[in-house]
Coordinates of C-alpha atoms in Angstrom, one line a residue:
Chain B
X244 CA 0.0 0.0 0.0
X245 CA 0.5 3.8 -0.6
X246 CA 2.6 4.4 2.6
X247 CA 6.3 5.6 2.6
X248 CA 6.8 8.9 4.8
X249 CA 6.2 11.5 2.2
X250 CA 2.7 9.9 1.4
X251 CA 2.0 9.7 5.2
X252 CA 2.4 13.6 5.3
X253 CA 0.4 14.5 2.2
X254 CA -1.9 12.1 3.9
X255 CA -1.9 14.8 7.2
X256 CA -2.2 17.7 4.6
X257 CA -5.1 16.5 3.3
X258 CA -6.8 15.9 5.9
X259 CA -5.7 19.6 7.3
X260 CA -6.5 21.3 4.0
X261 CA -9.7 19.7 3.8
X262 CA -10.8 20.5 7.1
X263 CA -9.5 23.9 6.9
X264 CA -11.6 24.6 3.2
X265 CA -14.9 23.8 5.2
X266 CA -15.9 20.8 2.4
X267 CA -17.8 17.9 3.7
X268 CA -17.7 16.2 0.6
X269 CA -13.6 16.8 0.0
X270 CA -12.8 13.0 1.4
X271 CA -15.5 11.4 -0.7
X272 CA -16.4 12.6 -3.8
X273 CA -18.2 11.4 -7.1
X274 CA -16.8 11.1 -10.0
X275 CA -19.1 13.3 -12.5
X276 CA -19.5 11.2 -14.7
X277 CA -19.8 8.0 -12.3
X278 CA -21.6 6.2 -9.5
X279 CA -22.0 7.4 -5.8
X280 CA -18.8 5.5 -3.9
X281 CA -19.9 1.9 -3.0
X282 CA -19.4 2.1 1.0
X283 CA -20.4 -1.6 1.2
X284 CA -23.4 -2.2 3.4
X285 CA -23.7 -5.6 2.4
X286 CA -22.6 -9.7 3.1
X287 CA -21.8 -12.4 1.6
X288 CA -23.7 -15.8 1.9
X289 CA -22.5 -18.8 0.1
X290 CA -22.9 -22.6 1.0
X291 CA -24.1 -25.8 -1.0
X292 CA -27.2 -27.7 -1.4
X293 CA -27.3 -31.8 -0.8
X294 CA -29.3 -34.2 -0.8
X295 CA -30.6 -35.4 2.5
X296 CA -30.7 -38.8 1.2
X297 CA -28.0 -39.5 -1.1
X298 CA -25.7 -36.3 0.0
X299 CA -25.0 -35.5 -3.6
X300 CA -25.1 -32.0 -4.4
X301 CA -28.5 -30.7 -5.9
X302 CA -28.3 -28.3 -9.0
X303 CA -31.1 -26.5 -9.8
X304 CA -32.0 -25.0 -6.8
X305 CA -33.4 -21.5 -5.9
X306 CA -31.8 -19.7 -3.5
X307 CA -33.6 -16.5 -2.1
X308 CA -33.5 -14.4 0.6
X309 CA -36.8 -13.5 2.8
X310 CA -37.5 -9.7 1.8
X311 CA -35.1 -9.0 -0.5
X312 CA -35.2 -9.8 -4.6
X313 CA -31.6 -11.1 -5.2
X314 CA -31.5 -14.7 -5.8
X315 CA -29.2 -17.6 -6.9
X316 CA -29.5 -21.0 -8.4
X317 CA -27.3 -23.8 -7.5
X318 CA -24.6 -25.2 -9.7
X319 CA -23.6 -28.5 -10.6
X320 CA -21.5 -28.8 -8.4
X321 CA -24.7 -27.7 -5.6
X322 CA -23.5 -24.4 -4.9
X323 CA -24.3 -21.3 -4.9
X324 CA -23.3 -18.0 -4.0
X325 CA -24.9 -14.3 -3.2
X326 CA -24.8 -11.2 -1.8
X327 CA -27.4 -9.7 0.2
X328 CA -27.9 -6.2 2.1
X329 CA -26.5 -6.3 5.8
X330 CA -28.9 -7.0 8.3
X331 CA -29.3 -8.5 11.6
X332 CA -30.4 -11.7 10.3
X333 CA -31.6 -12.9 6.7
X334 CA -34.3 -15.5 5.9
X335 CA -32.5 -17.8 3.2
X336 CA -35.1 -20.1 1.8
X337 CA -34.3 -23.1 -0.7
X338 CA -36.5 -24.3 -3.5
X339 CA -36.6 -27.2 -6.0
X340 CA -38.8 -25.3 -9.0
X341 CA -37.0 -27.2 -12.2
X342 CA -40.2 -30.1 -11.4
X343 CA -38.3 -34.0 -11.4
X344 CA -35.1 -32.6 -13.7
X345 CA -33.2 -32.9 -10.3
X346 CA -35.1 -34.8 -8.5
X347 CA -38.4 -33.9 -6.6
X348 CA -37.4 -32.2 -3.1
X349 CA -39.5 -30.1 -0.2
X350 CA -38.5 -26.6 0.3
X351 CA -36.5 -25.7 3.2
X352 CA -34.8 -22.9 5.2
X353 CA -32.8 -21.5 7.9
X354 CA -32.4 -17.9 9.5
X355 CA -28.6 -16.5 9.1
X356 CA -27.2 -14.4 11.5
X357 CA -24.9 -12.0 10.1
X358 CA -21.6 -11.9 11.4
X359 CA -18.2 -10.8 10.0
X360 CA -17.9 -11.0 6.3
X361 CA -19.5 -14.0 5.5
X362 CA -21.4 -17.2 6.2
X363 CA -21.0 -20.6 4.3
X364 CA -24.3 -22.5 4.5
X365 CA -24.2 -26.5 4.3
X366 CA -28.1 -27.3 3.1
X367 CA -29.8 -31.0 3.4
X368 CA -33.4 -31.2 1.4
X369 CA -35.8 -33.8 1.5
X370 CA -37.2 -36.0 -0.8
X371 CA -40.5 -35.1 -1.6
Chain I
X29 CA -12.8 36.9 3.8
X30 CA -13.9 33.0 5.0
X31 CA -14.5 32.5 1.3
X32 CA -11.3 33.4 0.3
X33 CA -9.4 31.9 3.0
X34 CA -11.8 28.6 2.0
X35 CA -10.9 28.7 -1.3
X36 CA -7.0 29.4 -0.8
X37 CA -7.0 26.2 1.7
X38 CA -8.7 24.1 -1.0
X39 CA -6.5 25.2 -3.7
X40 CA -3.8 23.7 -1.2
X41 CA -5.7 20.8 -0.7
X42 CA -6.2 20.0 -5.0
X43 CA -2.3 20.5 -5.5
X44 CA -2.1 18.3 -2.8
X45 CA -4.3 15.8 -3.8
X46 CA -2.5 15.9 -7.5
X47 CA 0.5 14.8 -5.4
X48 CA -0.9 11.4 -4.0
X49 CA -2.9 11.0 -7.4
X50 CA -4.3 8.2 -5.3
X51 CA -6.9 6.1 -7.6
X52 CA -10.8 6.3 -6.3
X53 CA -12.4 5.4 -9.6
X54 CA -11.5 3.4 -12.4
X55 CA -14.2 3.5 -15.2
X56 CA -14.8 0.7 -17.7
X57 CA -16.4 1.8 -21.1
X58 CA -17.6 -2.4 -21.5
X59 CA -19.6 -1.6 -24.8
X60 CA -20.0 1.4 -27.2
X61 CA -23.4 -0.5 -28.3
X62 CA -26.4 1.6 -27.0
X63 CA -30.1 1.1 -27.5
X64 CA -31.2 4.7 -27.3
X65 CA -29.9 7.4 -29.4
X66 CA -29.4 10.1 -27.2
X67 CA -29.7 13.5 -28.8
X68 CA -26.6 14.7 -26.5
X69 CA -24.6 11.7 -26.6
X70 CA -21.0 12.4 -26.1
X71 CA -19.5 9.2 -27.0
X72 CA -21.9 8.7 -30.4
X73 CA -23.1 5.8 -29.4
X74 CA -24.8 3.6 -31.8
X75 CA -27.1 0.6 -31.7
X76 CA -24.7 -1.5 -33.8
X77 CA -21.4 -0.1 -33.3
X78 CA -18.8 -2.2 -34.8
X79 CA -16.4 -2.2 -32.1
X80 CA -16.6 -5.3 -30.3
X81 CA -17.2 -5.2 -26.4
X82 CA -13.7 -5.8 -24.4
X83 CA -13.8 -9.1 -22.8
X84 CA -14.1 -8.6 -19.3
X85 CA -10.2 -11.1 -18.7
X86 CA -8.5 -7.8 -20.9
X87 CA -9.7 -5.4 -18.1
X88 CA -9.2 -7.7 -15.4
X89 CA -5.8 -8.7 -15.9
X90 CA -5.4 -4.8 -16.0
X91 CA -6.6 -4.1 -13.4
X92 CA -5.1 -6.9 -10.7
X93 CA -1.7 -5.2 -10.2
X94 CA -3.7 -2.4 -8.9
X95 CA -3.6 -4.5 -5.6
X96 CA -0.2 -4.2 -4.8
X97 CA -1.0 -1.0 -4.2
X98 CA -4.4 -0.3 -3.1
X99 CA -7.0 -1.9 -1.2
X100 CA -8.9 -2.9 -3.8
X101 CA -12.3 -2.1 -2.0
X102 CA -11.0 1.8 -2.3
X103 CA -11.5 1.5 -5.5
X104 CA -15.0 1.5 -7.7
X105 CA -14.9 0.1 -11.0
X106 CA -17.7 2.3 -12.5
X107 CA -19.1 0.3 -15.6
X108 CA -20.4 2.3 -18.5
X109 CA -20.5 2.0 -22.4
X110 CA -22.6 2.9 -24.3
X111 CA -25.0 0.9 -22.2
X112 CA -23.3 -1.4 -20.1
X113 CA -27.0 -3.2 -19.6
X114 CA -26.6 -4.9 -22.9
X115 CA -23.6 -6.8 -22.4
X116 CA -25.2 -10.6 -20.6
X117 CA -22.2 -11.0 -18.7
X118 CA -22.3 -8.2 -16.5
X119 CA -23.2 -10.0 -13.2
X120 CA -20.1 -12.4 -14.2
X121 CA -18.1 -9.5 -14.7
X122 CA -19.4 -8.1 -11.2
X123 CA -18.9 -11.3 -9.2
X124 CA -15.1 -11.7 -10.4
X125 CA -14.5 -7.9 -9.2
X126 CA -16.1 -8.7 -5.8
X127 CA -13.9 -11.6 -5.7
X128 CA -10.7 -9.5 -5.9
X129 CA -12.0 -6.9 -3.7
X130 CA -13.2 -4.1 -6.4
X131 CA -16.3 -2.2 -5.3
X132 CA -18.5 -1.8 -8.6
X133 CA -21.3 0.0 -9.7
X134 CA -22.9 0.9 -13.4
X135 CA -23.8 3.8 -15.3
X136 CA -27.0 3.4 -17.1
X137 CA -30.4 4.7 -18.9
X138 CA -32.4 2.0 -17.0
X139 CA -34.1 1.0 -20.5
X140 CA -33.3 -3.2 -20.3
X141 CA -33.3 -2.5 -16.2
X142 CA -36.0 -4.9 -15.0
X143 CA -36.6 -7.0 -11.8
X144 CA -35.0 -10.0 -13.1
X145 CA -31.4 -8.3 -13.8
X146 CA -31.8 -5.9 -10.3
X147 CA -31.8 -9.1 -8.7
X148 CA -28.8 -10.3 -10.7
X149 CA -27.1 -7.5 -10.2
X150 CA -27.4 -7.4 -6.3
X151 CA -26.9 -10.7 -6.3
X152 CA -23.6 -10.2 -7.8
X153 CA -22.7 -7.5 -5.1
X154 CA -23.5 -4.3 -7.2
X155 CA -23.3 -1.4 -5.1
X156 CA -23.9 1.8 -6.4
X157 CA -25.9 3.0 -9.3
X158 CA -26.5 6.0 -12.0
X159 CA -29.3 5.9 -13.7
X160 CA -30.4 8.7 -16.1
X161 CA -33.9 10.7 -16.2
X162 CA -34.2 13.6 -18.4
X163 CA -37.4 15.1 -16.9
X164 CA -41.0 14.2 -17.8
X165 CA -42.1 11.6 -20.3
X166 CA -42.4 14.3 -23.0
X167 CA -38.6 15.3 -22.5
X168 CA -37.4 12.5 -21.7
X169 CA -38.2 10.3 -24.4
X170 CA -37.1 13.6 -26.6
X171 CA -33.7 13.7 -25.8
X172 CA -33.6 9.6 -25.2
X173 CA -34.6 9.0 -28.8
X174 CA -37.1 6.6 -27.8
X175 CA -41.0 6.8 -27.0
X176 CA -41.0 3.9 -24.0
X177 CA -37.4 5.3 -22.9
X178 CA -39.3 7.1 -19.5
X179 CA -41.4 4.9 -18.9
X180 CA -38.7 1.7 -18.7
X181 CA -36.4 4.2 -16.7
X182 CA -39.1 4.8 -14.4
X183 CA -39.8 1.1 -13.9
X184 CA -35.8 0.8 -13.1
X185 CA -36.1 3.7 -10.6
X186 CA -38.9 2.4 -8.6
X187 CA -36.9 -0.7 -8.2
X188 CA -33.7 0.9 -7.7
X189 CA -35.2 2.7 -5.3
X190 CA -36.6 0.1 -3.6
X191 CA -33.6 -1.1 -2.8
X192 CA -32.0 -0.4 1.2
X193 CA -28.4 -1.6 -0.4
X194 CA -27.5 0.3 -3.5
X195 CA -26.1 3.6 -3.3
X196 CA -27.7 5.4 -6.1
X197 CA -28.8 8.7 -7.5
X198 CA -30.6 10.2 -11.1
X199 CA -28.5 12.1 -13.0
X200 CA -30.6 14.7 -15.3
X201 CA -29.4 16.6 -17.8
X202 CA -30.7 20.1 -18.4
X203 CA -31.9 21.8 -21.5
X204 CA -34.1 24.0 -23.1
X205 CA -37.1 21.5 -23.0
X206 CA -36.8 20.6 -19.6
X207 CA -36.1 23.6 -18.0
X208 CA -39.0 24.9 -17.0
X209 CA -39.8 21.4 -15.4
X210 CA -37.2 21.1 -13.0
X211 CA -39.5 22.6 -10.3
X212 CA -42.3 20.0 -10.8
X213 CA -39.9 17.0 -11.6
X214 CA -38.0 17.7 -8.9
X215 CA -41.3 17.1 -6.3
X216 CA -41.9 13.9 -8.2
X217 CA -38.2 12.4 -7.7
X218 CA -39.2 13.3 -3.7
X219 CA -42.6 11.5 -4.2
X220 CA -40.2 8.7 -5.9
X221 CA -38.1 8.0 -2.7
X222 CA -35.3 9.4 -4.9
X223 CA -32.7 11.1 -2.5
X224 CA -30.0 11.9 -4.4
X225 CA -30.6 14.2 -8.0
X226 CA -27.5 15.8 -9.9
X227 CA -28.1 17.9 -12.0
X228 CA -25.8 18.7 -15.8
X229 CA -26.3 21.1 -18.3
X230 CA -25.1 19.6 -21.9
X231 CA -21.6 20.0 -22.6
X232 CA -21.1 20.8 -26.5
X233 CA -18.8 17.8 -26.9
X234 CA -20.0 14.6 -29.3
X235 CA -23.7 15.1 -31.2
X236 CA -24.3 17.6 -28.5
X237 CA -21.3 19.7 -30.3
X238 CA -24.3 20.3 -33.5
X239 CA -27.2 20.8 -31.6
X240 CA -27.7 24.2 -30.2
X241 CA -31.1 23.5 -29.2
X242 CA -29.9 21.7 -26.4
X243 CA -28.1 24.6 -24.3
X244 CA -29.5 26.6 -21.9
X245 CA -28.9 30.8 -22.4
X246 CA -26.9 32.7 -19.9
X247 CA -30.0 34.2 -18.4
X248 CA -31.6 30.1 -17.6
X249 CA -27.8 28.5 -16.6
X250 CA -27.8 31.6 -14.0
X251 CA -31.8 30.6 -12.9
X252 CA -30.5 27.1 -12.9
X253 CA -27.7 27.8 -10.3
X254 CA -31.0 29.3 -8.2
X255 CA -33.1 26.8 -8.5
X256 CA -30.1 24.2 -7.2
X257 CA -29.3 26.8 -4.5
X258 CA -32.8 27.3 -3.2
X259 CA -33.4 23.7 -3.1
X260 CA -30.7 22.1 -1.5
X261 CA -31.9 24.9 1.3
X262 CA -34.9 22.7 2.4
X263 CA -33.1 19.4 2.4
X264 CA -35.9 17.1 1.0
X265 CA -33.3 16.2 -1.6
X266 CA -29.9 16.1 -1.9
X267 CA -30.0 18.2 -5.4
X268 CA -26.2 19.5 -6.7
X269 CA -25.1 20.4 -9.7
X270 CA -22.8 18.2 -11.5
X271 CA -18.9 18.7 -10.8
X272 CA -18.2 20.0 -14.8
X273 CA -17.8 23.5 -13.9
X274 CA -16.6 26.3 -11.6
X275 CA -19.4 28.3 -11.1
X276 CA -18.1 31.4 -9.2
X277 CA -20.1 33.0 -6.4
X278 CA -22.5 29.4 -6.7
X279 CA -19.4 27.3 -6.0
X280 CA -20.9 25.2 -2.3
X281 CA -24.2 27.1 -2.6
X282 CA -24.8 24.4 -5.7
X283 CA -22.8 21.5 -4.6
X284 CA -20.7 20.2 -1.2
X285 CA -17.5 20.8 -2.1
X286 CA -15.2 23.5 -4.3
X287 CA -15.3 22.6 -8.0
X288 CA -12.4 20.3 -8.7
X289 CA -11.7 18.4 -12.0
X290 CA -10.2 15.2 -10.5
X291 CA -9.5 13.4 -14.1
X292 CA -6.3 11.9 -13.8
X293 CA -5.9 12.8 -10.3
X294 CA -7.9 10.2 -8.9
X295 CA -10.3 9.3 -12.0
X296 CA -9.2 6.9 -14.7
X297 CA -10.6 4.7 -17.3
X298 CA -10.1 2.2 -19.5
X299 CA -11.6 2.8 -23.0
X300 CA -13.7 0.3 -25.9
X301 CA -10.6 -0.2 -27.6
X302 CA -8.3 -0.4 -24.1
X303 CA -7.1 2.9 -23.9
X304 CA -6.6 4.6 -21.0
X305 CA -7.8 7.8 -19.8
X306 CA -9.3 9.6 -17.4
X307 CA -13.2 10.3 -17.5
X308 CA -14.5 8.1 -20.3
X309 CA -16.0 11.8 -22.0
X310 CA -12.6 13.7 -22.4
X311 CA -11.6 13.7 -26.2
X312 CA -9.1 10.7 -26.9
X313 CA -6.6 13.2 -27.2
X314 CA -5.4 13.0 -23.8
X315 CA -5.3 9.7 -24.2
X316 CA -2.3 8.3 -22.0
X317 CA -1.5 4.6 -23.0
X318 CA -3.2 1.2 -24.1
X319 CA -3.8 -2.1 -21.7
X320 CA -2.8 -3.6 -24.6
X321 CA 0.9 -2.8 -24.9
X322 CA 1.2 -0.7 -21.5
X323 CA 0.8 -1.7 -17.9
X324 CA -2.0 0.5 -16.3
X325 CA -0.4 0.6 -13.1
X326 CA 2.6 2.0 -14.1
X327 CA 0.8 4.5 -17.0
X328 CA -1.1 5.6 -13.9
X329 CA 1.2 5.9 -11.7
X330 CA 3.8 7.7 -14.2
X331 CA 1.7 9.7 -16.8
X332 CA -1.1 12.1 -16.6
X333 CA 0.8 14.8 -16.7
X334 CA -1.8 16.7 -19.1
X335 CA -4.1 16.4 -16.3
X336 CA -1.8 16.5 -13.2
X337 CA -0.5 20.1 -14.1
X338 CA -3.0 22.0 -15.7
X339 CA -1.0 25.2 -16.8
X340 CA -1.3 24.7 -19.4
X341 CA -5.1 25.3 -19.4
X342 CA -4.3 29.0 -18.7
X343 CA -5.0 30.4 -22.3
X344 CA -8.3 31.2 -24.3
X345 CA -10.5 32.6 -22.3
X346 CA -9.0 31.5 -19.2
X347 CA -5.7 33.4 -19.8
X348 CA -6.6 36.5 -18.0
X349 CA -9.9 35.0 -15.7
X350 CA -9.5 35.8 -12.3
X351 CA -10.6 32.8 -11.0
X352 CA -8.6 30.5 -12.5
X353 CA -6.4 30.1 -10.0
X354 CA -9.8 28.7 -8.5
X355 CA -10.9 27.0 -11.0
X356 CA -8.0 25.7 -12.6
X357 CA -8.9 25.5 -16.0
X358 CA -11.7 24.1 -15.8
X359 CA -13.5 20.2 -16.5
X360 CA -11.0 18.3 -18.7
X361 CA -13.7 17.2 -20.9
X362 CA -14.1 20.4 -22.2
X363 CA -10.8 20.6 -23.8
X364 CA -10.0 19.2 -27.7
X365 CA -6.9 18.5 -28.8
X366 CA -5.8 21.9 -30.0
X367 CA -6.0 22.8 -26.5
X368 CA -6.5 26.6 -27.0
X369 CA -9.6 27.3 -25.7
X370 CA -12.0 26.0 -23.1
X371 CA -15.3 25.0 -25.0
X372 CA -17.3 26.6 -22.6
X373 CA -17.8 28.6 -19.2
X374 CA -20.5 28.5 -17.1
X375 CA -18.7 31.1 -15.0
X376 CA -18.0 33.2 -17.2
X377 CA -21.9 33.2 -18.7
X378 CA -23.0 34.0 -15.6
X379 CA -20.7 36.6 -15.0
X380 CA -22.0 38.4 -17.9
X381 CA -25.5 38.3 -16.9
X382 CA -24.1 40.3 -13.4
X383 CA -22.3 42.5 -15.7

């Protein structure tokens, strides 16, 4: 990273030039042309879906969170993969929709709590 | 006497910030394929343009050695075209950036924005968004080319607004059609949920450079300064005008901060064809280098001196301006390659209307 002395001090100088111009917005700007900074408000949830039988992984499978619109589908492999906004906690329901393609199994699932940066989910679903 | 001293502080502060040229966004023109035909366009983007899209591994392998200096989540990789929307890899693209620690967001005129990509797209770990709204259906769909433009960019506002994770705001462009509008659109933005509006006035770059129609006369750029003043007084938006000029006794009534071009300085971009720039609007000119047979890291870190020291600028009308030392020569876009005259001055238009 950026950080040999004579960066450190332009580093101080900003931060007194900036404060001494009376700018709020001198530390984080838009460009003007661009997007608004991304200041990251949200987590990451990935995990993979087996079947509680057979413990193959299940591809196919819809992977959506309670009140929010992003979802995933499963892989091949039975994984999947998403990021959602950061909450407390995040409803992360499973779904078989593809009919018998994959097999027929029940819906399931299970209440994350958010914690760090992330949260692998190991899934088992029934056989219908 | 607090505005000066302001001002001589944040000239300190820009030629300090010029010094750390420390990289905050890195824009990625993906496509120059568009499917509106913008009356203002300042890239002249076409539906069918014959220049491929970069694949996405070109700007990524670009881009990586940008970690061995940064952390990669300082950086946003703003992704823009043309209309980024069109390329069907875009929440690929975004979960490969998320994966090396880029921030991301897009650029776009919401026309192919529907439920099933803002899910995609979130999925993928978008985080901020731009989406363009020229006004009222009648305007909008004037300048945008196209009669169902407003109402598909309304259906992408409502469910970008929707949204408690995206940081986002509607960019509008100003012109003689919409002016007298602003008051009323403005209220319905509010009754959107919209908090963030910016407002630009047409710069006479591109198919905008032919089309005097779509610039506002001294007399309306000074009204618009007024309107952008008086509104941000209330606070039931957070209006400012956009960061393409100095703008004299307006500069913080109209925006947060002092004007400051920061092209170069901590802007850059990678182009269609892999050239790399600064915003993706300034005429290829200025163009400092080529992914393909220069490292980005080191053209950034080692070029840019057209945009680092902007002496040059001081010619044209700017020679004898008093505020350049202010203004510095103004928004780089707004320079050609002859490089002898600014192409326009806000400042300077409102100035005569005082005089």
């Amino acid at each position: 990273m950026k950080a040999n002395f004579k960066d450190r001090k332009r580093k101080v100088l900003r931060a007194i030039y900036g404060t001494l111009s009376f700018s709020t917005a001198l530390f984080v700007f838009q460009a003007c042309y661009g997007t608004d900074k991304d200041f990251g408000a949200d987590y990451y949830i990935k995990g993979i879906v087996k079947s509680k039988t057979t413990n193959l992984p299940i591809p196919g499978i819809k992977v959506s969170v309670g009140n929010q619109p992003q979802y995933d589908y499963t892989d091949n492999s039975g994984q999947f993969r998403i990021y959602v906004s950061r909450a407390s906690e995040h409803k992360i329901v499973f779904e078989d929709i593809d009919s018998a393609k994959n097999g027929n199994y029940l819906p399931n699932d299970t209440i994350v709590r958010v914690s760090n940066d992330s949260t692998f989910l190991n899934i088992l679903l029934s056989d219908k | 006497m607090i505005n000066r001293l302001t001002h001589f502080f944040h000239n300190h502060f820009r030629a300090n910030e010029v010094k750390i040229h420390e990289l905050s966004y890195l824009f990625w023109e993906c496509t120059q394929r568009c499917n509106l035909k913008c009356l203002h366009c300042g890239s002249d983007c076409i539906a069918d343009s014959k220049i491929i899209d970069m694949p996405f591994e070109d700007f990524l392998q670009a881009i990586l050695p940008l970690k061995d200096l940064y952390k990669p989540d300082s950086i946003t990789v703003v992704i823009t075209g043309g209309e980024p929307l069109l390329r069907n890899d875009l929440p690929q693209c975004g979960w490969i950036l998320r994966e090396h620690g880029f921030r991301w967001g897009i650029v776009t005129n919401g026309y192919r924005y529907n439920s099933d990509i803002h899910a995609r797209l979130l999925a993928a770990g978008m985080g901020a968004i731009t989406l363009s709204l020229d006004g009222f259906e009648e305007s909008h769909n004037w300048l945008r080319g196209n009669n169902n433009s407003f109402n598909n960019a309304l259906q992408a506002l409502d469910l970008i607004s929707s949204s408690n994770r995206l940081f986002y705001d509607v960019v509008t462009c100003v012109n003689s059609r919409n002016f007298n509008e602003l008051s009323s659109f403005r209220d319905f933005l509010i009754s959107k949920n919209v908090k963030s509006w910016r407002l630009f006035t047409i710069a006479p770059i591109g198919r905008a450079a032919s089309n005097n129609d779509l610039q506002l006369s001294n007399f309306q750029l000074k009204q618009l300064m007024d309107f952008i003043s008086l509104s941000r007084t209330d606070k039931r938006i957070d209006i400012k005008f956009s960061c393409e000029s100095y703008v004299g006794e307006y500069e913080k009534k109209v925006r947060d901060s002092y004007f400051f071009c920061r092209a170069g300085i901590n802007i850059a971009s990678i182009l269609i064809d892999g050239s790399i720039s600064a915003c993706p609007n300034i005429n290829r000119h200025f163009v400092q280098g080529n992914i393909y047979h220069d490292m980005f890291l080191d053209v950034w870190e080692n070029r840019f001196d057209s945009m680092r020291n902007r002496n040059w600028t001081k010619t044209g009308i700017c020679l004898n301006c008093k505020d350049f030392k202010n203004c510095n020569g103004g928004a780089m876009h707004l320079w050609d390659e002859k490089q002898d005259c600014i192409k326009t001055c806000i400042n300077d238009k409102i100035r005569k209307i005082a005089d």
